[in-house]
Coordinates of C-alpha atoms in Angstrom, one line a residue:
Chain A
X1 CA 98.7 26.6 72.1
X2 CA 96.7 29.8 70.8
X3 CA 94.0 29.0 68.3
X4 CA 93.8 31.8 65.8
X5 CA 91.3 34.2 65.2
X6 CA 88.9 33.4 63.0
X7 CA 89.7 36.4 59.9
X8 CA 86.7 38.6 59.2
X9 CA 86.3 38.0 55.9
X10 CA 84.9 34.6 53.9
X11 CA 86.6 31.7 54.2
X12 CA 87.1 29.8 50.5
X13 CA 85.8 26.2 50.9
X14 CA 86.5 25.3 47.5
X15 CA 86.5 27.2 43.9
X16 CA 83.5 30.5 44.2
X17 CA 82.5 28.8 47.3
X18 CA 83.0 30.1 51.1
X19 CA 82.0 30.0 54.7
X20 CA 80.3 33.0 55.8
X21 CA 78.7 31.8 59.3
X22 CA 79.8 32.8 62.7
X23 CA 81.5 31.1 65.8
X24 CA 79.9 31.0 69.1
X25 CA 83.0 30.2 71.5
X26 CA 81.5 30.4 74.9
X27 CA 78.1 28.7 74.1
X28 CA 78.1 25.9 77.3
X29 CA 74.7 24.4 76.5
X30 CA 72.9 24.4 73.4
X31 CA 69.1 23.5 73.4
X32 CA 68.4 22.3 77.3
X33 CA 70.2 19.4 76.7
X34 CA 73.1 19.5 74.8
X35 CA 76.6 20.0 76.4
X36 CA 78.9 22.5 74.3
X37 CA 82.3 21.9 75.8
X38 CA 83.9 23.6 72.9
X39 CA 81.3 25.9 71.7
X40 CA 79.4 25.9 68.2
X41 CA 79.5 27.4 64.8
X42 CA 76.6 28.1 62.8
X43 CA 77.9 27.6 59.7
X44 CA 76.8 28.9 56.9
X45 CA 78.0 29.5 53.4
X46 CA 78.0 31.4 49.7
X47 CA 78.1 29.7 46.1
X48 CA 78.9 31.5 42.8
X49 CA 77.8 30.8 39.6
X50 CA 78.1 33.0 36.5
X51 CA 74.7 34.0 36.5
X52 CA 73.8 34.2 40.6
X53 CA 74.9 33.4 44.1
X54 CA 72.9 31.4 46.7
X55 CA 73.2 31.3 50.0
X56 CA 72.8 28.0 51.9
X57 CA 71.9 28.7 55.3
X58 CA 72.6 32.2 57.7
X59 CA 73.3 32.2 61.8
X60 CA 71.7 32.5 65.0
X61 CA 70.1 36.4 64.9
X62 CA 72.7 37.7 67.5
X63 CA 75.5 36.7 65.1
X64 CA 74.0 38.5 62.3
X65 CA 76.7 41.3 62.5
X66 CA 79.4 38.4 61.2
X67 CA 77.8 36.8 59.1
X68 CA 76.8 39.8 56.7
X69 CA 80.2 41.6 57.1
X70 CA 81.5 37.7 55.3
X71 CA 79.2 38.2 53.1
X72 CA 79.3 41.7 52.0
X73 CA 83.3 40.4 51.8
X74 CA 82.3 38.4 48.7
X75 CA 79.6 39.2 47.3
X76 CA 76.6 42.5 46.7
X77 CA 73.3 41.8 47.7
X78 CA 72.2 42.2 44.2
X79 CA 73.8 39.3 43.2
X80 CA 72.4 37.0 45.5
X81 CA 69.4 35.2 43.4
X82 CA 68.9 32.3 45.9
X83 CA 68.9 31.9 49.6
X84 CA 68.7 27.9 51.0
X85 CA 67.3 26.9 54.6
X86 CA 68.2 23.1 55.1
X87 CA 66.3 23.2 57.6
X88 CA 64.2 26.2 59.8
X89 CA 65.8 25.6 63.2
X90 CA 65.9 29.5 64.3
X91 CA 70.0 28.7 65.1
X92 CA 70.4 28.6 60.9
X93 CA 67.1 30.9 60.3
X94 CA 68.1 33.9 62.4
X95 CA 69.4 36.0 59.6
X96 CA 67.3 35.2 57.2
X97 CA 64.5 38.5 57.3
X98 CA 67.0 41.1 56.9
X99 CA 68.8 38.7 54.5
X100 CA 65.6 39.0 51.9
X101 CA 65.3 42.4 52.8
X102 CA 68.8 43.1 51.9
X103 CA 69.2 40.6 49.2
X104 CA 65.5 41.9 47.0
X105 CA 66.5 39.2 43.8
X106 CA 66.7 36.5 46.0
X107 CA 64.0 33.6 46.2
X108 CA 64.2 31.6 49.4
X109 CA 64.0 27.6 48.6
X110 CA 63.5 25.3 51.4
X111 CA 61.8 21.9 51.3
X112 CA 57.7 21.1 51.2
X113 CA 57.7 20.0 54.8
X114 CA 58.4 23.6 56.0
X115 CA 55.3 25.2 54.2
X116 CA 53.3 25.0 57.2
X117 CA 56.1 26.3 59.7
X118 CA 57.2 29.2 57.9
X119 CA 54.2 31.0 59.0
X120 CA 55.1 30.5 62.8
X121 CA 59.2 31.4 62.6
X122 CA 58.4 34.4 60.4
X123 CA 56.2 36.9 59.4
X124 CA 54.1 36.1 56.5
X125 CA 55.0 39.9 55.0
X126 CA 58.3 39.3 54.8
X127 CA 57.6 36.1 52.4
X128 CA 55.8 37.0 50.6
X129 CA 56.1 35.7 46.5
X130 CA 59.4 34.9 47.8
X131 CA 59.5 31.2 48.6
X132 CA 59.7 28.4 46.4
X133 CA 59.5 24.6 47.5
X134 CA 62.0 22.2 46.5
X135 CA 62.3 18.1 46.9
X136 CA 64.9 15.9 45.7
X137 CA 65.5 16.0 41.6
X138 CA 65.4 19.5 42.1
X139 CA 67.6 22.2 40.9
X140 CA 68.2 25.9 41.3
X141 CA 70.5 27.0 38.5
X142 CA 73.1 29.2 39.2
X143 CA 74.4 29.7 35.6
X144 CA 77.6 27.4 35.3
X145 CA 77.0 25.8 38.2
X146 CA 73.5 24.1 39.9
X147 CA 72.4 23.1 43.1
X148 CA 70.3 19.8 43.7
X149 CA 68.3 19.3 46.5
X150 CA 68.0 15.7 48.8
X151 CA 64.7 16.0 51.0
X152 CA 66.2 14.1 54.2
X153 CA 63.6 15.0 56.7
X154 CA 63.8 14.3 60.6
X155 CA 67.7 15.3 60.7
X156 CA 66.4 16.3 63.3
X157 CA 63.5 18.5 62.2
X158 CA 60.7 17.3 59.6
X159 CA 61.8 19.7 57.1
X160 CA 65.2 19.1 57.0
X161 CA 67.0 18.9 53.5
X162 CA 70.4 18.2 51.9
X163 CA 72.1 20.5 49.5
X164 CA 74.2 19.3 46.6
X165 CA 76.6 21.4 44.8
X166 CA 77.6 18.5 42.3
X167 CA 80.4 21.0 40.2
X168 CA 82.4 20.6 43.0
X169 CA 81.6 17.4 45.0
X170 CA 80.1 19.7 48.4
X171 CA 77.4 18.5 50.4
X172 CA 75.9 20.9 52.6
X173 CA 74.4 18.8 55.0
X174 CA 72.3 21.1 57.5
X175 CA 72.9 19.6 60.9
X176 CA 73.5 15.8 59.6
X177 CA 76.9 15.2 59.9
X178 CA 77.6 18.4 62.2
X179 CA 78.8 18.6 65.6
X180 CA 79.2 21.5 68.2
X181 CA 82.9 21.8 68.3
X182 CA 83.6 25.9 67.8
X183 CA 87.7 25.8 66.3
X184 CA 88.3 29.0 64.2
X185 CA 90.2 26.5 62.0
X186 CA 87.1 25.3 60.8
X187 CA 88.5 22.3 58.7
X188 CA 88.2 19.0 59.9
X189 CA 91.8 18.5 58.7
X190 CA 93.1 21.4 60.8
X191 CA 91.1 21.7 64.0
X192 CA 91.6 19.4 66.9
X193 CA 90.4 16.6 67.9
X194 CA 86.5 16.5 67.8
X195 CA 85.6 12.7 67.5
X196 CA 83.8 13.0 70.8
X197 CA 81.6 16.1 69.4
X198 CA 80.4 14.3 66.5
X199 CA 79.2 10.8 68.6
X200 CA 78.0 13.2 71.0
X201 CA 75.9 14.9 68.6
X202 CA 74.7 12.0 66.8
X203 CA 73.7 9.9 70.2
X204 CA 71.5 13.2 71.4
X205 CA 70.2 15.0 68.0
X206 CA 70.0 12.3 65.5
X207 CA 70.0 9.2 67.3
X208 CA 66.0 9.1 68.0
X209 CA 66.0 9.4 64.3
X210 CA 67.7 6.2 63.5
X211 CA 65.5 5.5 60.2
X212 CA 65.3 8.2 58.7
X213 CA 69.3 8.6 59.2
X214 CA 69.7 5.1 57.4
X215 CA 67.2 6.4 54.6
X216 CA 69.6 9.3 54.0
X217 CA 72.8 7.5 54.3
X218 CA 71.2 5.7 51.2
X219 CA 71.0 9.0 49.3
X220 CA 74.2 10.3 50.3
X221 CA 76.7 7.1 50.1
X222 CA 75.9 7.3 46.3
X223 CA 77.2 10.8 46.2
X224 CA 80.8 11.7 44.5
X225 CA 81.7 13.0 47.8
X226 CA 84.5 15.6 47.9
X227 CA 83.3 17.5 50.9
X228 CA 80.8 17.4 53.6
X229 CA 80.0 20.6 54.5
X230 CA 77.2 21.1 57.4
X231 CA 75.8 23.4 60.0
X232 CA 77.5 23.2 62.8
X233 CA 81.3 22.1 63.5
X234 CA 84.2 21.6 61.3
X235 CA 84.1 21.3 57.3
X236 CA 85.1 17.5 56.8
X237 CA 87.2 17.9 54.1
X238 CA 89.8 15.2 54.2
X239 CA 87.9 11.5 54.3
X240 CA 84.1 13.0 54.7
X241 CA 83.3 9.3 53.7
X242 CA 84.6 8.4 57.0
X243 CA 82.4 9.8 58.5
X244 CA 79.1 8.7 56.5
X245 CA 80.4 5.3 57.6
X246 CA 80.5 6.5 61.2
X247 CA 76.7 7.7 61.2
X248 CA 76.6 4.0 59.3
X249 CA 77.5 2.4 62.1
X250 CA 75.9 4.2 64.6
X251 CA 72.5 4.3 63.2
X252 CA 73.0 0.4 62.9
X253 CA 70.7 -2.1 64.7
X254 CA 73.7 -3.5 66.4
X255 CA 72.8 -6.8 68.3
X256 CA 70.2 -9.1 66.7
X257 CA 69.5 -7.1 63.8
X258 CA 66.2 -6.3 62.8
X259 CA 65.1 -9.7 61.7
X260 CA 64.8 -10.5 65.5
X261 CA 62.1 -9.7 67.5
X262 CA 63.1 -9.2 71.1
X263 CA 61.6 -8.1 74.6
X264 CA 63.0 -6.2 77.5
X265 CA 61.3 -7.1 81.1
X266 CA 62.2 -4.6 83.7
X267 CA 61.0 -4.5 87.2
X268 CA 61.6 -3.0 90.3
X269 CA 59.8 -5.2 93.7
X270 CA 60.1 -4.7 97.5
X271 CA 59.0 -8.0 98.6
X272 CA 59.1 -10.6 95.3
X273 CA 55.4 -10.3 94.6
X274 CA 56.3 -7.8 91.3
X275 CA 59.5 -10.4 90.6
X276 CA 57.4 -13.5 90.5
X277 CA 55.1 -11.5 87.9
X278 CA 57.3 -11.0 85.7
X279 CA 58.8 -14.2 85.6
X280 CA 55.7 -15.1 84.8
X281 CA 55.2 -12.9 81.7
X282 CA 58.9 -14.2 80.9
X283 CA 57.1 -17.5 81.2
X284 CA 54.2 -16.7 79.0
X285 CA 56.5 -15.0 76.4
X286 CA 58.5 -17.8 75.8
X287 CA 55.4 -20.0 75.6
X288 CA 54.3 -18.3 72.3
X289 CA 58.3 -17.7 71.2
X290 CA 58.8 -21.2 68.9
X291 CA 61.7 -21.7 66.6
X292 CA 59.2 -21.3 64.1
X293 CA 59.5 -17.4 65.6
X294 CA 61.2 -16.7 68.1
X295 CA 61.2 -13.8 70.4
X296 CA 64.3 -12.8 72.3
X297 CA 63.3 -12.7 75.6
X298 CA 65.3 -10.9 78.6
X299 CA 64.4 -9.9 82.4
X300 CA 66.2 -7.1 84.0
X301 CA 66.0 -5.9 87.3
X302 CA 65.7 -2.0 87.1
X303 CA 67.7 -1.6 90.8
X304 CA 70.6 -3.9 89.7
X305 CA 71.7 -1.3 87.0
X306 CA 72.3 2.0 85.4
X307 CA 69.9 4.0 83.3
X308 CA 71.9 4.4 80.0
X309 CA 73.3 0.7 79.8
X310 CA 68.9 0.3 79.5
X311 CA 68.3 2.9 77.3
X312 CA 70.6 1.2 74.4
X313 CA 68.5 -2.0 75.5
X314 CA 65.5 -0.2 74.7
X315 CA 66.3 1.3 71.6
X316 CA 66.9 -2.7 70.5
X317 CA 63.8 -4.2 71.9
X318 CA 60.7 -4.5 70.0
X319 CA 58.2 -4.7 73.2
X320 CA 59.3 -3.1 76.6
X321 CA 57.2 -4.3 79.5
X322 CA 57.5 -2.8 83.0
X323 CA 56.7 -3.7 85.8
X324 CA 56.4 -1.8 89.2
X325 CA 54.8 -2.0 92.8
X326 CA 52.7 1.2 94.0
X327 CA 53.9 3.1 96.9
X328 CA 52.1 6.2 97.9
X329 CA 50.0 6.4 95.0
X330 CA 52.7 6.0 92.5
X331 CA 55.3 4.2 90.1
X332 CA 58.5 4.2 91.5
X333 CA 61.1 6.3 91.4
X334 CA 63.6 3.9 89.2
X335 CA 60.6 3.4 86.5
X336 CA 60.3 7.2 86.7
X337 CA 64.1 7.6 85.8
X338 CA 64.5 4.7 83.1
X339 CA 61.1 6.4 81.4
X340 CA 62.3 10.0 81.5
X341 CA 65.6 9.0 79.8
X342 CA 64.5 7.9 76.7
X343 CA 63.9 10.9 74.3
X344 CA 67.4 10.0 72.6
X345 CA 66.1 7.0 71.3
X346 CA 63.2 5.7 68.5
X347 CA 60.3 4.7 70.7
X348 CA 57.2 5.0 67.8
X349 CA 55.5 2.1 67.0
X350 CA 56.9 -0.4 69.9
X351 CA 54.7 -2.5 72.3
X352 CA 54.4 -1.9 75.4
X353 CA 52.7 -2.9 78.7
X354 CA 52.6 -2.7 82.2
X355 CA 52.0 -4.8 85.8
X356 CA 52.6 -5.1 89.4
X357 CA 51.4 -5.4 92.5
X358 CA 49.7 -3.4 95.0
X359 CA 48.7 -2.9 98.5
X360 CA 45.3 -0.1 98.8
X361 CA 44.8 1.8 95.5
X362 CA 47.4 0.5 92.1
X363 CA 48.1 3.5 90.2
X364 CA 51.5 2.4 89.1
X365 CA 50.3 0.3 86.4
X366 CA 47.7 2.7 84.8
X367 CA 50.3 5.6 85.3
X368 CA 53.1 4.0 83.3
X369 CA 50.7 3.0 80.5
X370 CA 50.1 6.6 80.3
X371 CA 53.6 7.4 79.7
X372 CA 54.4 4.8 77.4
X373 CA 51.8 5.9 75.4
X374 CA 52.7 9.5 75.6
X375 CA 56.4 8.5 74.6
X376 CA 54.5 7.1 71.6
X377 CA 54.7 3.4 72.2
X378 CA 51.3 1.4 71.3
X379 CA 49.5 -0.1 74.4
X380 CA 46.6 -2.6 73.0
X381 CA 46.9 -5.3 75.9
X382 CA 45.4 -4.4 79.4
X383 CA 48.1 -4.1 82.3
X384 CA 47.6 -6.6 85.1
X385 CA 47.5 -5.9 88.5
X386 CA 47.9 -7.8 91.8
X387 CA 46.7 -6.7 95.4
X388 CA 49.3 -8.1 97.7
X389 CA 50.3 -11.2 97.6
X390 CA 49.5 -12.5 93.9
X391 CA 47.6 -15.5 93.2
X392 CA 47.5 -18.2 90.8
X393 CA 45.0 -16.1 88.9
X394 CA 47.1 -13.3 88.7
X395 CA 50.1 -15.1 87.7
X396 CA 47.8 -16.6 84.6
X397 CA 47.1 -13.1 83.8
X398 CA 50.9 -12.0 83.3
X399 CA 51.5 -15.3 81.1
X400 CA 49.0 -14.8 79.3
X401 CA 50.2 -11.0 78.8
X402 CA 53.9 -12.2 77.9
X403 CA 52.1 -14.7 75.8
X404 CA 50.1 -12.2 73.7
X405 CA 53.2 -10.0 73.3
X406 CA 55.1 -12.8 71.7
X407 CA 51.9 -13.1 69.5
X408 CA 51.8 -9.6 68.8
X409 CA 55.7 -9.7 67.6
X410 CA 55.7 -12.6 65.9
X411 CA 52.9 -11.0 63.5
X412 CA 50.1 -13.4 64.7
X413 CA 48.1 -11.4 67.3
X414 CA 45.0 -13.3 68.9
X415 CA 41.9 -11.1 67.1
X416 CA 39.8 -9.3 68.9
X417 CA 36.5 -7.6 68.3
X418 CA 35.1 -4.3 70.0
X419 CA 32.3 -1.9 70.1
X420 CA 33.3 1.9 70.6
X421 CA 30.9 2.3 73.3
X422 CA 32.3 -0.3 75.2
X423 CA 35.9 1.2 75.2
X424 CA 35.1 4.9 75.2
Chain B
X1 CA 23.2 4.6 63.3
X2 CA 25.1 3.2 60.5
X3 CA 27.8 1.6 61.4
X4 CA 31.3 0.5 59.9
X5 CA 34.0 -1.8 61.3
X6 CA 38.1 -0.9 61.5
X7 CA 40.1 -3.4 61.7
X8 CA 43.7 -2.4 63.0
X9 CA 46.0 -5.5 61.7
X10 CA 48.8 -4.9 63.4
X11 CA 47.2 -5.5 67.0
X12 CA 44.5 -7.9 65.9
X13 CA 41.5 -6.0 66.8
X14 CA 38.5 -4.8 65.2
X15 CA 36.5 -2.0 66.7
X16 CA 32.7 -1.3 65.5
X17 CA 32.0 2.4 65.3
X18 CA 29.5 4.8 63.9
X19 CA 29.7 5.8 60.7
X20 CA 31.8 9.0 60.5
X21 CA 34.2 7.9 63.2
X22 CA 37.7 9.2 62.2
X23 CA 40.8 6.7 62.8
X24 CA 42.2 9.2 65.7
X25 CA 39.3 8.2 67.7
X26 CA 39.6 4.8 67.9
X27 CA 43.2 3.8 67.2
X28 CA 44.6 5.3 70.3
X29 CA 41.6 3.7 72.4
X30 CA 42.8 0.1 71.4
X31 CA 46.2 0.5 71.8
X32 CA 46.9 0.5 67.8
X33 CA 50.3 1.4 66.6
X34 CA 49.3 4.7 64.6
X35 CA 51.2 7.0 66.1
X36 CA 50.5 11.2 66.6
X37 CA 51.9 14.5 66.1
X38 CA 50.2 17.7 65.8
X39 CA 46.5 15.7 65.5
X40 CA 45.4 18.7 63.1
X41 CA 46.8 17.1 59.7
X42 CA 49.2 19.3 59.4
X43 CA 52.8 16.8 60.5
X44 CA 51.4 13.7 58.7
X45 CA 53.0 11.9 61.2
X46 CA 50.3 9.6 61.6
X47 CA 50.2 8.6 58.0
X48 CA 48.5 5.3 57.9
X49 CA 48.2 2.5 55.4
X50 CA 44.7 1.6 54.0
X51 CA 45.0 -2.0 53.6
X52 CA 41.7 -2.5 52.2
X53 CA 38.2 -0.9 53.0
X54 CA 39.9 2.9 51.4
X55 CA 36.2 3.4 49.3
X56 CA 34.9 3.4 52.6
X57 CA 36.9 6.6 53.8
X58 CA 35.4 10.0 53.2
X59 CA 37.5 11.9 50.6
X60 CA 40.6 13.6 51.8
X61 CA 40.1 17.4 52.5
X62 CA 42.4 19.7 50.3
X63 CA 44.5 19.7 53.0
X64 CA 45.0 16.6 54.3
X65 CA 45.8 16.1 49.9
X66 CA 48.4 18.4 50.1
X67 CA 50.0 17.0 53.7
X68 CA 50.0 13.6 51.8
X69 CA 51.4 15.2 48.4
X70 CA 54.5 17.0 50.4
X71 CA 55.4 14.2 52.7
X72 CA 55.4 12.1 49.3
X73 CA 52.7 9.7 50.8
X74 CA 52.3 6.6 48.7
X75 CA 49.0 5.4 47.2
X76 CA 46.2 4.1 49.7
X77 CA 47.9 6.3 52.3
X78 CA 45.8 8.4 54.3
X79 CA 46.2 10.8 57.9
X80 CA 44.4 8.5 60.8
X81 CA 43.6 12.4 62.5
X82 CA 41.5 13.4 59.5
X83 CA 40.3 10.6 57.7
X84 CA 36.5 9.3 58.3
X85 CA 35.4 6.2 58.1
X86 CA 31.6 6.2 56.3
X87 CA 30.4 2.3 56.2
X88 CA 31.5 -0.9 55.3
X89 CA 34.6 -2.7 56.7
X90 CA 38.1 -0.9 56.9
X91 CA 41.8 -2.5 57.5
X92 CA 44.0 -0.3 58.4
X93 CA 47.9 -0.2 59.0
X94 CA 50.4 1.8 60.5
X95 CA 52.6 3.4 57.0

C-alpha cells in the first residue's frame, strides 16, 4: 500500500489547534543508539486563542523549511505571542532562533531547569528579555483559551515539561509518550502498527528514568485526557489512556516490588577459586538476611547467560556484586559486556562491590569498582581479593562482605568512623 | 585545625574532616550514596538531605539558592558539591 503524502499545509489536531512539524522518513538511527526502522517526526504544533497563538515546540534545524511553510499556513508571525520548548533537546529546538526572530511578540517559556542550558544551545543575543520560566500551576493565557504547564523533568532531559491545553483535553507531552515511528498519517488511529516503536522507545529513552516516569504518570493520570499529543510519533488520539497505562506498567517494579530488598551475584571463574567466593558472600548475605528483613539473594553465573535477560535483573536488584578473576591485567571480557550494557537502566544510588581472585598483579577488582562507581552506584565496602588459591581467610572476607551488604539493605549498616587523612 | 564530623547514614560511616570540607570531598571517598552530575552546582543532582548538623553548613551561595529554588528542593536540602561543612557534627542523606 502507498502511504500518502504528508499535505504541506497544518494539520488540524482538534478545534484552532494543528500540527505544524516535519517528517524525517529515512532517519535509520537517531542519537547513536536508537534504531529508526520507520523514521521520526518532530512534531510540533500551533494553538489559537482569541487574543494570541503559541507554539509548543519547532523541528530539527534542517526541517526548518516545513515547518514554517505549516505555520505561515495558519497563522502571521505577529500573532504568535508565545513560543513553548518542553524540553531543549536541539531535535525540537532547531527552529527556534529564526522562530523569535520572525515571531518579534513572542516570549519563549520553557521550564526553570533549562535556565542554565539555554546559554550553551543558543546565543544569549538572541534571548535576550525574551524568556520567561514556567513550573507547574502555571499559565500563559491565550485569551479564551490557556496553557498550564506540568514540570516533568528527566523525560529524558532535566528540563523537560508537559503542556496542558485544558479547553480541549490535549497534552503535549514533549518526548514522554512519543515514539520514532515517521507515518504521514500521523494519528495513532490511522497509521500502522507502531506498538513496537513506543516499547522500544520507552526501554531505551525513558526507561533509565523509571522514577521520575512514575512521578509524572501521577500528574498526568489525573488529567481529563482527550489527546496525547508529543514530540515524536503519532498523535494518540483514540484511547491515549492506554497508553499512560502502558508506560504504567512498564515503569513498574515488576518482581518483588519495592518493599523487597534483593541482590544480584554475578561471576565469571576459570578454575572455581572466584565461584567458591562468591558462594561465600551468598553465604554471608543470607547470614544477615532474617525474616525479620530479608534480602533476596541470587547467584548467577555471567558465562551461563545473555546480557539483556541480566540487565532487567539489574534494574530490580538493590546491590549488584561482581565478581571476576584477572587475566592480563584486566576484568574479563563478560564483566566488561554486562557493565557496558547498562545505560538503559536506573543505576543511582544502588550498592555495589567487587571480588575475585588473582594470579600476579589483581586489577579486576579495583577496575570494576571504578566503573560501578562511574555508572553512579555507591561503593562504601572494600572489594576482596584472593591470590590463587583462596584461603579460609579470604573466604571470611567475602562473608563478611555479603554480610555487610545485607546490613547495608536492610537499613542497619555496622558504623564506622574515619579520619580524612586516612582515606585520602 | 578545627575539625567537624559527617556522618553519612545511609552507609554507616562517619568521616572527621577539617573544617571547611565540602560534602563532594568526602562522600565519594567512603562510598556514600550521594550521587554527581555536573560537580559545579549547577544540575542539583546531588541534592542531599541534611538530617541534622544543617547550622553547621556554611550558607548556600546565591547560586547554589537558586539551583535549590528551581529544582523545588525541600527544606534542609542542600548540593553535597557546594555545601561546606564549618564545625560541629553533620548527618547527612542522600535526598
Amino acid at each position: 500500500m502507498t502511504v500518502p503524502a504528508t499535505p504541506d499545509g497544518a494539520v488540524p489536531v482538534a478545534p484552532r489547534v494543528h500540527w505544524i512539524g516535519a517528517l524525517d522518513p529515512d532517519l535509520r538511527r537517531f542519537d547513536i543508539i536508537l534504531r529508526t526502522a520507520n523514521g521520526t517526526s518532530y512534531n510540533a504544533y500551533a494553538v489559537r486563542g482569541s487574543q494570541g497563538v503559541a507554539i509548543i515546540d519547532t523541528v530539527k534545524i534542517d526541517f526548518s523549511e516545513a515547518f514554517f511553510g505549516r505555520l505561515e499556513s495558519i497563522a502571521d508571525y505577529d500573532e504568535i505571542t508565545t513560543v513553548v520548548l518542553n524540553h531543549l533537546e536541539p531535535d525540537h529546538s532547531g527552529a527556534l532562533p529564526e522562530l523569535l526572530r520572525r515571531a518579534r511578540r513572542a516570549t519563549l517559556l520553557v521550564s526553570p531547569q533549562a535556565r542554565l542550558m539555554l546559554n550553551g544551545l543558543f546565543d544569549p543575543a538572541d534571548l535576550a528579555g525574551r524568556v520567561a520560566f514556567v513550573g507547574s500551576g502555571d499559565r500563559a493565557d491565550l485569551g479564551d483559551r490557556q496553557l498550564q504547564f506540568l514540570n516533568t523533568p528527566y523525560l529524558h532531559w532535566p528540563d523537560t515539561q508537559c503542556t496542558w491545553l485544558a479547553a480541549e483535553g490535549i497534552l503535549f507531552s514533549a518526548d514522554f509518550l512519543g515514539c520514532h515511528y515517521c507515518d504521514s498519517r500521523l494519528f495513532n488511529d490511522a497509521v500502522g502498527d507502531f506498538r513496537f516503536s513506543f516499547d522500544y522507545y520507552y526501554r531505551h529513552i525513558m526507561r533509565p528514568f523509571g522514577s521520575y516516569v512514575r512521578d509524572a504518570l501521577d500528574l498526568i493520570e489525573a488529567l481529563p485526557l482527550r489527546v496525547v499529543a508529543p514530540a515524536h510519533g503519532p498523535i494518540l488520539r483514540r484511547d491515549p489512556l492506554e497508553y499512560v497505562a502502558r508506560y504504567r506498567a512498564l515503569a513498574a517494579r515488576t518482581v518483588y516490588g519495592a518493599a523487597t530488598k534483593t541482590l544480584a551475584v554475578f561471576y565469571v571463574s576459570a578454575y572455581g577459586a572466584t565461584r567458591r567466593m562468591a558462594e561465600a558472600v551468598v553465604a554471608g548475605a543470607e547470614s544477615a538476611s532474617t525474616a525479620a528483613g530479608e534480602v533476596r539473594i541470587s547467584l548467577h553465573d555471567l558465562e551461563g547467560g545473555e546480557a539483556a535477560a541480566f540487565v532487567d535483573l539489574i534494574e530490580e536488584a538493590d546491590a549488584l556484586v561482581f565478581g571476576s578473576p584477572t587475566i592480563n591485567g584486566d576484568a574479563v571480557k563478560p564483566v566488561w559486556d554486562l557493565l557496558s550494557s547498562l545505560t538503559v537502566v536506573d543505576l543511582k544510588g544502588k550498592l555495589g562491590a567487587a571480588f575475585g581472585s588473582y594470579g600476579w598483579s589483581g586489577e579486576a577488582v579495583p577496575m570494576i569498582e571504578e566503573r560501578l562507581r562511574r555508572l553512579k552506584l555507591r561503593v562504601p565496602l572494600p572489594g576482596v581479593r584472593a591470590r590463587l588459591a583462596p584461603t579460609g581467610n579470604d573466604f571470611a572476607a567475602c562473608h563478611d562482605l555479603g554480610r555487610e551488604i545485607s546490613l547495608q539493605l536492610l537499613g542497619r549498616p555496622t558504623p564506622r568512623t574515619f579520619d580524612l587523612a586516612q582515606i585520602s | 585545625m578545627p575539625k567537624a564530623s559527617i556522618t553519612f547514614q545511609d552507609i554507616g560511616v562517619t568521616v572527621t574532616v577539617p573544617a571547611g570540607t565540602r560534602l563532594i570531598e568526602v562522600s565519594e571517598k567512603v562510598g556514600a550514596g550521594i550521587v554527581y552530575g555536573c560537580r559545579e552546582g549547577e544540575c542539583c543532582t546531588c541534592l542531599t538531605r541534611i538530617v541534622s548538623g544543617h547550622e553547621n553548613l556554611a550558607a548556600p551561595s546565591v547560586l547554589e539558592q537558586q539551583v535549590l529554588r528551581d529544582n523545588l528542593a525541600p527544606r534542609r536540602h542542600r548540593l553535597a558539591c557546594q555545601a561546606q561543612v564549618l564545625g560541629g557534627c553533620l548527618v547527612v542523606q542522600p535526598a
